Amino acid sequence: MKRKPGLFLVATIIIVLSANYLLTKNPVGTLVELKNVWLGVGLLAASILIILMNFFAKKTFLKSYINYKPREIWLMSVLIFVVGLVIIFYAVICQNYADRITIDEFYVNLIIQILISALLILLMRELYTYTYEYPIRKVLKVMEKAGHLIDNMEYKKALSEFESVEKKIDCFKRPHIYGWIKQSKGLCYVKLSNYEDKKNNLLLAVQELEEVLKLKELKRQHAQVKVDIGNIFFDIAEMDNDIKYYENALNMYNDALNQYKLNKDYDGCMNALRYVEKTKTILGFEKTS
């Protein structure tokens, strides 16, 4: 899915233009003492601290409820480092070589102003990335929790987790995530059917998996989903000894076989073909008995 920056792009332009306007009216040199070496040293220290924080992000952000890895932080720290170097360089020249080298403070202000503009752009980009990925991070967290619940055979609780996040995902804007939830939910119903209300839960699983087949963006996954649905129909047919479900299973296997051929998936074709032959054999016995 392509990102649509929209308001973030407009906000970034307004913020950068406003900052440049203010810095033009009130240059950095009028706000802080640019000839102070310790100001530059402080900025260098701050940039190194930010880099270290970003370095340990995997051990902090990724393991916390935020579940987010910063993208632009390291580059922002580089810009702060460069600003620090500029200030130190300018301060040293002014203090020790003023009689031989003259640098107009205007150019130092201009360089810092450009770097601040770049810093603001990166900051807004980081904020945009964080905001854009929030629903995805939320899904990942819920899916992880649901996975643990399934491992502990708490299938009903897992289904509740799937349903809670499913309501917040737009199937048109994020079809891959929506399809992932639906497929996981369907397979959870299959597992639940091994312990209670077998046929009803299997039919509920079919309903969930059929939702995946409606998503054109997931066309390459349709073959496997159809095999899964075919297997469910096959289980119901064996349980009820109902020829109708065998026929439904065979239709699904045949559709999957055709899909695998289109995808040029040899292993998938052979797998679907085995199911087709097995179901045809059983149907032949059922119809002759």
mmCIF file of C-alpha atoms in Angstrom:
data_model
loop_
_atom_site.group_PDB
_atom_site.id
_atom_site.type_symbol
_atom_site.label_atom_id
_atom_site.label_comp_id
_atom_site.label_asym_id
_atom_site.label_seq_id
_atom_site.Cartn_x
_atom_site.Cartn_y
_atom_site.Cartn_z
ATOM 1 C CA MET A 1 0.000 0.000 0.000
ATOM 2 C CA LYS A 2 1.367 3.402 -0.962
ATOM 3 C CA ARG A 3 1.629 5.978 1.728
ATOM 4 C CA LYS A 4 -0.378 9.187 1.458
ATOM 5 C CA PRO A 5 1.458 11.883 3.434
ATOM 6 C CA GLY A 6 -1.381 14.408 3.145
ATOM 7 C CA LEU A 7 -1.494 16.624 6.233
ATOM 8 C CA PHE A 8 2.004 15.605 7.340
ATOM 9 C CA LEU A 9 3.493 17.019 4.129
ATOM 10 C CA VAL A 10 1.551 20.265 4.509
ATOM 11 C CA ALA A 11 2.502 20.509 8.192
ATOM 12 C CA THR A 12 6.192 19.884 7.372
ATOM 13 C CA ILE A 13 6.210 22.646 4.735
ATOM 14 C CA ILE A 14 4.520 25.108 7.114
ATOM 15 C CA ILE A 15 6.850 24.269 10.022
ATOM 16 C CA VAL A 16 10.040 24.485 7.915
ATOM 17 C CA LEU A 17 8.984 27.756 6.265
ATOM 18 C CA SER A 18 7.948 29.234 9.629
ATOM 19 C CA ALA A 19 11.263 28.186 11.229
ATOM 20 C CA ASN A 20 13.218 29.740 8.360
ATOM 21 C CA TYR A 21 11.213 32.953 8.614
ATOM 22 C CA LEU A 22 11.863 33.207 12.359
ATOM 23 C CA LEU A 23 15.556 32.375 11.941
ATOM 24 C CA THR A 24 15.856 35.001 9.202
ATOM 25 C CA LYS A 25 14.344 37.615 11.510
ATOM 26 C CA ASN A 26 16.239 36.321 14.559
ATOM 27 C CA PRO A 27 19.433 34.497 13.507
ATOM 28 C CA VAL A 28 20.808 31.769 15.758
ATOM 29 C CA GLY A 29 23.710 34.063 16.666
ATOM 30 C CA THR A 30 21.321 36.497 18.360
ATOM 31 C CA LEU A 31 19.829 33.721 20.496
ATOM 32 C CA VAL A 32 22.986 31.875 21.610
ATOM 33 C CA GLU A 33 26.680 32.702 21.774
ATOM 34 C CA LEU A 34 28.178 31.020 18.722
ATOM 35 C CA LYS A 35 31.708 31.751 19.892
ATOM 36 C CA ASN A 36 31.209 29.487 22.922
ATOM 37 C CA VAL A 37 33.184 26.277 22.374
ATOM 38 C CA TRP A 38 31.290 24.516 25.144
ATOM 39 C CA LEU A 39 28.014 24.980 23.289
ATOM 40 C CA GLY A 40 29.468 23.002 20.414
ATOM 41 C CA VAL A 41 30.879 20.376 22.782
ATOM 42 C CA GLY A 42 27.462 20.038 24.399
ATOM 43 C CA LEU A 43 25.855 19.435 21.001
ATOM 44 C CA LEU A 44 28.475 16.793 20.171
ATOM 45 C CA ALA A 45 27.768 15.049 23.462
ATOM 46 C CA ALA A 46 24.013 15.225 22.816
ATOM 47 C CA SER A 47 24.405 13.713 19.342
ATOM 48 C CA ILE A 48 26.520 10.841 20.694
ATOM 49 C CA LEU A 49 23.933 10.202 23.409
ATOM 50 C CA ILE A 50 21.162 10.052 20.786
ATOM 51 C CA ILE A 51 23.191 7.595 18.681
ATOM 52 C CA LEU A 52 23.681 5.373 21.724
ATOM 53 C CA MET A 53 19.949 5.496 22.500
ATOM 54 C CA ASN A 54 19.184 4.557 18.903
ATOM 55 C CA PHE A 55 21.741 1.727 19.081
ATOM 56 C CA PHE A 56 19.917 0.194 22.040
ATOM 57 C CA ALA A 57 16.479 0.692 20.447
ATOM 58 C CA LYS A 58 16.133 -3.047 19.740
ATOM 59 C CA LYS A 59 16.419 -3.790 23.441
ATOM 60 C CA THR A 60 14.019 -1.040 24.467
ATOM 61 C CA PHE A 61 11.422 0.006 21.892
ATOM 62 C CA LEU A 62 11.030 -3.373 20.207
ATOM 63 C CA LYS A 63 10.488 -5.176 23.519
ATOM 64 C CA SER A 64 8.125 -2.598 24.965
ATOM 65 C CA TYR A 65 4.480 -1.930 24.224
ATOM 66 C CA ILE A 66 5.620 0.659 21.654
ATOM 67 C CA ASN A 67 7.005 -2.054 19.368
ATOM 68 C CA TYR A 68 8.689 0.534 17.154
ATOM 69 C CA LYS A 69 12.168 0.942 15.694
ATOM 70 C CA PRO A 70 13.212 4.580 14.952
ATOM 71 C CA ARG A 71 14.194 5.230 11.345
ATOM 72 C CA GLU A 72 15.617 8.751 11.144
ATOM 73 C CA ILE A 73 17.001 9.256 14.664
ATOM 74 C CA TRP A 74 20.574 8.368 13.716
ATOM 75 C CA LEU A 75 20.539 10.896 10.854
ATOM 76 C CA MET A 76 19.131 13.565 13.158
ATOM 77 C CA SER A 77 21.991 12.921 15.574
ATOM 78 C CA VAL A 78 24.465 13.325 12.686
ATOM 79 C CA LEU A 79 22.990 16.748 11.879
ATOM 80 C CA ILE A 80 23.273 17.803 15.537
ATOM 81 C CA PHE A 81 26.874 16.563 15.495
ATOM 82 C CA VAL A 82 27.604 18.688 12.402
ATOM 83 C CA VAL A 83 26.043 21.777 14.029
ATOM 84 C CA GLY A 84 28.276 21.175 17.049
ATOM 85 C CA LEU A 85 31.359 20.931 14.811
ATOM 86 C CA VAL A 86 30.430 24.142 12.994
ATOM 87 C CA ILE A 87 30.086 26.030 16.287
ATOM 88 C CA ILE A 88 33.372 24.633 17.655
ATOM 89 C CA PHE A 89 35.189 25.445 14.409
ATOM 90 C CA TYR A 90 33.817 28.996 14.351
ATOM 91 C CA ALA A 91 34.534 29.592 18.075
ATOM 92 C CA VAL A 92 38.133 28.336 17.818
ATOM 93 C CA ILE A 93 38.852 30.549 14.802
ATOM 94 C CA CYS A 94 37.323 33.612 16.476
ATOM 95 C CA GLN A 95 39.229 33.048 19.700
ATOM 96 C CA ASN A 96 42.658 32.063 18.298
ATOM 97 C CA TYR A 97 42.941 33.210 14.698
ATOM 98 C CA ALA A 98 40.809 36.362 14.561
ATOM 99 C CA ASP A 99 43.833 38.410 13.404
ATOM 100 C CA ARG A 100 44.422 36.176 10.365
ATOM 101 C CA ILE A 101 41.044 34.638 9.496
ATOM 102 C CA THR A 102 37.716 36.459 9.441
ATOM 103 C CA ILE A 103 34.459 34.572 9.108
ATOM 104 C CA ASP A 104 31.258 36.551 8.800
ATOM 105 C CA GLU A 105 28.732 35.258 11.380
ATOM 106 C CA PHE A 106 26.062 35.540 8.684
ATOM 107 C CA TYR A 107 27.426 32.454 6.926
ATOM 108 C CA VAL A 108 27.564 30.473 10.172
ATOM 109 C CA ASN A 109 23.934 31.415 10.869
ATOM 110 C CA LEU A 110 23.007 30.392 7.307
ATOM 111 C CA ILE A 111 24.687 26.971 7.632
ATOM 112 C CA ILE A 112 23.000 26.311 10.995
ATOM 113 C CA GLN A 113 19.660 27.471 9.591
ATOM 114 C CA ILE A 114 19.931 24.965 6.713
ATOM 115 C CA LEU A 115 20.852 22.174 9.132
ATOM 116 C CA ILE A 116 17.923 23.061 11.414
ATOM 117 C CA SER A 117 15.570 22.903 8.411
ATOM 118 C CA ALA A 118 16.891 19.434 7.558
ATOM 119 C CA LEU A 119 16.518 18.412 11.204
ATOM 120 C CA LEU A 120 12.864 19.515 11.252
ATOM 121 C CA ILE A 121 12.152 17.579 8.040
ATOM 122 C CA LEU A 122 13.657 14.420 9.524
ATOM 123 C CA LEU A 123 11.734 14.934 12.764
ATOM 124 C CA MET A 124 8.432 15.233 10.897
ATOM 125 C CA ARG A 125 9.295 12.198 8.784
ATOM 126 C CA GLU A 126 9.981 10.176 11.942
ATOM 127 C CA LEU A 127 6.676 11.318 13.437
ATOM 128 C CA TYR A 128 4.859 10.444 10.211
ATOM 129 C CA THR A 129 6.415 6.960 10.106
ATOM 130 C CA TYR A 130 5.495 6.339 13.740
ATOM 131 C CA THR A 131 1.883 7.472 13.186
ATOM 132 C CA TYR A 132 1.481 5.579 9.898
ATOM 133 C CA GLU A 133 2.759 2.323 11.376
ATOM 134 C CA TYR A 134 0.713 2.528 14.589
ATOM 135 C CA PRO A 135 -2.155 0.266 13.360
ATOM 136 C CA ILE A 136 0.368 -2.243 12.015
ATOM 137 C CA ARG A 137 2.252 -2.321 15.319
ATOM 138 C CA LYS A 138 -1.027 -2.781 17.164
ATOM 139 C CA VAL A 139 -1.954 -5.738 14.947
ATOM 140 C CA LEU A 140 1.467 -7.326 15.445
ATOM 141 C CA LYS A 141 1.111 -7.028 19.206
ATOM 142 C CA VAL A 142 -2.401 -8.524 19.199
ATOM 143 C CA MET A 143 -1.400 -11.334 16.811
ATOM 144 C CA GLU A 144 1.552 -12.170 19.038
ATOM 145 C CA LYS A 145 -0.732 -12.329 22.067
ATOM 146 C CA ALA A 146 -3.293 -14.429 20.168
ATOM 147 C CA GLY A 147 -0.521 -16.803 19.092
ATOM 148 C CA HIS A 148 0.451 -17.394 22.721
ATOM 149 C CA LEU A 149 -3.200 -18.012 23.609
ATOM 150 C CA ILE A 150 -3.508 -20.578 20.797
ATOM 151 C CA ASP A 151 -0.337 -22.296 22.002
ATOM 152 C CA ASN A 152 -1.975 -22.544 25.436
ATOM 153 C CA MET A 153 -5.189 -23.891 23.818
ATOM 154 C CA GLU A 154 -7.162 -20.801 24.899
ATOM 155 C CA TYR A 155 -8.864 -20.566 21.531
ATOM 156 C CA LYS A 156 -11.888 -18.497 22.555
ATOM 157 C CA LYS A 157 -9.674 -15.839 24.104
ATOM 158 C CA ALA A 158 -7.559 -15.837 20.935
ATOM 159 C CA LEU A 159 -10.695 -15.332 18.825
ATOM 160 C CA SER A 160 -11.646 -12.358 21.016
ATOM 161 C CA GLU A 161 -8.218 -10.833 20.357
ATOM 162 C CA PHE A 162 -8.621 -11.345 16.602
ATOM 163 C CA GLU A 163 -12.067 -9.735 16.660
ATOM 164 C CA SER A 164 -10.870 -6.741 18.690
ATOM 165 C CA VAL A 165 -8.212 -5.827 16.145
ATOM 166 C CA GLU A 166 -10.247 -6.854 13.092
ATOM 167 C CA LYS A 167 -12.751 -4.059 13.775
ATOM 168 C CA LYS A 168 -9.970 -1.460 13.596
ATOM 169 C CA ILE A 169 -8.470 -2.569 10.276
ATOM 170 C CA ASP A 170 -9.902 -1.374 6.965
ATOM 171 C CA CYS A 171 -9.851 -4.305 4.536
ATOM 172 C CA PHE A 172 -9.555 -1.926 1.564
ATOM 173 C CA LYS A 173 -6.675 0.161 2.938
ATOM 174 C CA ARG A 174 -4.756 -2.758 4.460
ATOM 175 C CA PRO A 175 -5.949 -5.921 2.667
ATOM 176 C CA HIS A 176 -2.840 -7.969 3.512
ATOM 177 C CA ILE A 177 -3.175 -7.362 7.244
ATOM 178 C CA TYR A 178 -6.937 -7.911 7.119
ATOM 179 C CA GLY A 179 -6.451 -11.154 5.211
ATOM 180 C CA TRP A 180 -3.821 -12.303 7.706
ATOM 181 C CA ILE A 181 -6.262 -11.737 10.579
ATOM 182 C CA LYS A 182 -9.077 -13.560 8.788
ATOM 183 C CA GLN A 183 -6.876 -16.529 7.885
ATOM 184 C CA SER A 184 -5.513 -16.788 11.434
ATOM 185 C CA LYS A 185 -9.024 -16.522 12.827
ATOM 186 C CA GLY A 186 -10.252 -19.280 10.508
ATOM 187 C CA LEU A 187 -7.457 -21.640 11.521
ATOM 188 C CA CYS A 188 -8.197 -20.863 15.170
ATOM 189 C CA TYR A 189 -11.798 -22.007 14.625
ATOM 190 C CA VAL A 190 -10.417 -25.218 13.120
ATOM 191 C CA LYS A 191 -8.355 -25.867 16.256
ATOM 192 C CA LEU A 192 -11.334 -25.048 18.480
ATOM 193 C CA SER A 193 -13.454 -27.557 16.541
ATOM 194 C CA ASN A 194 -11.271 -30.362 17.873
ATOM 195 C CA TYR A 195 -12.627 -29.707 21.360
ATOM 196 C CA GLU A 196 -16.227 -28.522 20.975
ATOM 197 C CA ASP A 197 -19.114 -28.032 18.538
ATOM 198 C CA LYS A 198 -17.035 -29.466 15.697
ATOM 199 C CA LYS A 199 -19.237 -28.852 12.661
ATOM 200 C CA ASN A 200 -20.356 -25.355 13.661
ATOM 201 C CA ASN A 201 -16.793 -24.201 14.334
ATOM 202 C CA LEU A 202 -15.588 -25.696 11.055
ATOM 203 C CA LEU A 203 -18.300 -23.808 9.167
ATOM 204 C CA LEU A 204 -17.308 -20.614 10.989
ATOM 205 C CA ALA A 205 -13.733 -21.266 9.850
ATOM 206 C CA VAL A 206 -14.951 -21.523 6.249
ATOM 207 C CA GLN A 207 -16.723 -18.163 6.591
ATOM 208 C CA GLU A 208 -13.520 -16.497 7.771
ATOM 209 C CA LEU A 209 -11.380 -18.047 5.026
ATOM 210 C CA GLU A 210 -13.895 -17.115 2.337
ATOM 211 C CA GLU A 211 -13.345 -13.471 3.312
ATOM 212 C CA VAL A 212 -9.709 -13.872 2.253
ATOM 213 C CA LEU A 213 -10.841 -15.072 -1.189
ATOM 214 C CA LYS A 214 -12.679 -11.751 -1.678
ATOM 215 C CA LEU A 215 -9.409 -9.800 -1.498
ATOM 216 C CA LYS A 216 -7.904 -9.486 -4.978
ATOM 217 C CA GLU A 217 -4.629 -8.242 -3.500
ATOM 218 C CA LEU A 218 -4.102 -11.686 -1.951
ATOM 219 C CA LYS A 219 -4.684 -13.607 -5.172
ATOM 220 C CA ARG A 220 -1.424 -15.560 -4.875
ATOM 221 C CA GLN A 221 -2.571 -16.865 -1.484
ATOM 222 C CA HIS A 222 -5.993 -17.966 -2.732
ATOM 223 C CA ALA A 223 -4.807 -21.423 -3.782
ATOM 224 C CA GLN A 224 -3.620 -22.344 -0.285
ATOM 225 C CA VAL A 225 -6.759 -20.857 1.277
ATOM 226 C CA LYS A 226 -8.899 -22.946 -1.078
ATOM 227 C CA VAL A 227 -6.978 -26.058 -0.051
ATOM 228 C CA ASP A 228 -7.627 -25.164 3.600
ATOM 229 C CA ILE A 229 -11.346 -24.733 2.893
ATOM 230 C CA GLY A 230 -11.349 -28.012 0.933
ATOM 231 C CA ASN A 231 -9.788 -29.789 3.905
ATOM 232 C CA ILE A 232 -12.497 -28.405 6.187
ATOM 233 C CA PHE A 233 -15.259 -29.592 3.840
ATOM 234 C CA PHE A 234 -13.522 -32.973 3.653
ATOM 235 C CA ASP A 235 -13.493 -33.242 7.467
ATOM 236 C CA ILE A 236 -17.200 -32.368 7.646
ATOM 237 C CA ALA A 237 -17.971 -34.922 4.906
ATOM 238 C CA GLU A 238 -16.174 -37.657 6.836
ATOM 239 C CA MET A 239 -17.925 -36.677 10.043
ATOM 240 C CA ASP A 240 -21.447 -36.541 8.538
ATOM 241 C CA ASN A 241 -20.843 -39.022 5.698
ATOM 242 C CA ASP A 242 -22.399 -36.334 3.457
ATOM 243 C CA ILE A 243 -21.562 -36.541 -0.252
ATOM 244 C CA LYS A 244 -22.395 -32.849 -0.688
ATOM 245 C CA TYR A 245 -19.381 -31.799 1.374
ATOM 246 C CA TYR A 246 -17.119 -34.182 -0.539
ATOM 247 C CA GLU A 247 -18.236 -32.453 -3.733
ATOM 248 C CA ASN A 248 -17.629 -29.040 -2.164
ATOM 249 C CA ALA A 249 -14.151 -30.163 -1.134
ATOM 250 C CA LEU A 250 -13.425 -31.456 -4.643
ATOM 251 C CA ASN A 251 -14.498 -28.129 -6.177
ATOM 252 C CA MET A 252 -12.153 -26.273 -3.831
ATOM 253 C CA TYR A 253 -9.246 -28.597 -4.588
ATOM 254 C CA ASN A 254 -9.813 -28.217 -8.347
ATOM 255 C CA ASP A 255 -9.942 -24.425 -8.044
ATOM 256 C CA ALA A 256 -6.746 -24.506 -6.004
ATOM 257 C CA LEU A 257 -5.087 -26.760 -8.598
ATOM 258 C CA ASN A 258 -5.948 -24.303 -11.391
ATOM 259 C CA GLN A 259 -4.669 -21.413 -9.290
ATOM 260 C CA TYR A 260 -1.403 -23.204 -8.586
ATOM 261 C CA LYS A 261 -0.966 -23.807 -12.321
ATOM 262 C CA LEU A 262 -1.411 -20.084 -12.968
ATOM 263 C CA ASN A 263 1.157 -19.338 -10.249
ATOM 264 C CA LYS A 264 3.500 -21.976 -11.740
ATOM 265 C CA ASP A 265 3.813 -23.542 -8.302
ATOM 266 C CA TYR A 266 4.839 -27.173 -8.917
ATOM 267 C CA ASP A 267 4.782 -28.239 -5.254
ATOM 268 C CA GLY A 268 1.367 -26.635 -4.764
ATOM 269 C CA CYS A 269 0.054 -28.372 -7.890
ATOM 270 C CA MET A 270 1.199 -31.788 -6.700
ATOM 271 C CA ASN A 271 -0.272 -31.219 -3.252
ATOM 272 C CA ALA A 272 -3.655 -30.117 -4.635
ATOM 273 C CA LEU A 273 -3.603 -32.989 -7.148
ATOM 274 C CA ARG A 274 -3.198 -35.533 -4.332
ATOM 275 C CA TYR A 275 -6.248 -34.082 -2.583
ATOM 276 C CA VAL A 276 -8.230 -34.126 -5.848
ATOM 277 C CA GLU A 277 -7.423 -37.800 -6.492
ATOM 278 C CA LYS A 278 -8.161 -38.813 -2.905
ATOM 279 C CA THR A 279 -11.541 -37.042 -2.943
ATOM 280 C CA LYS A 280 -12.466 -38.460 -6.359
ATOM 281 C CA THR A 281 -11.686 -41.949 -5.110
ATOM 282 C CA ILE A 282 -13.948 -41.535 -2.080
ATOM 283 C CA LEU A 283 -16.731 -39.997 -4.206
ATOM 284 C CA GLY A 284 -16.492 -42.955 -6.576
ATOM 285 C CA PHE A 285 -17.017 -45.377 -3.691
ATOM 286 C CA GLU A 286 -19.842 -43.278 -2.242
ATOM 287 C CA LYS A 287 -21.713 -43.108 -5.535
ATOM 288 C CA THR A 288 -21.390 -46.807 -6.268
ATOM 289 C CA SER A 289 -22.328 -47.953 -2.767
#
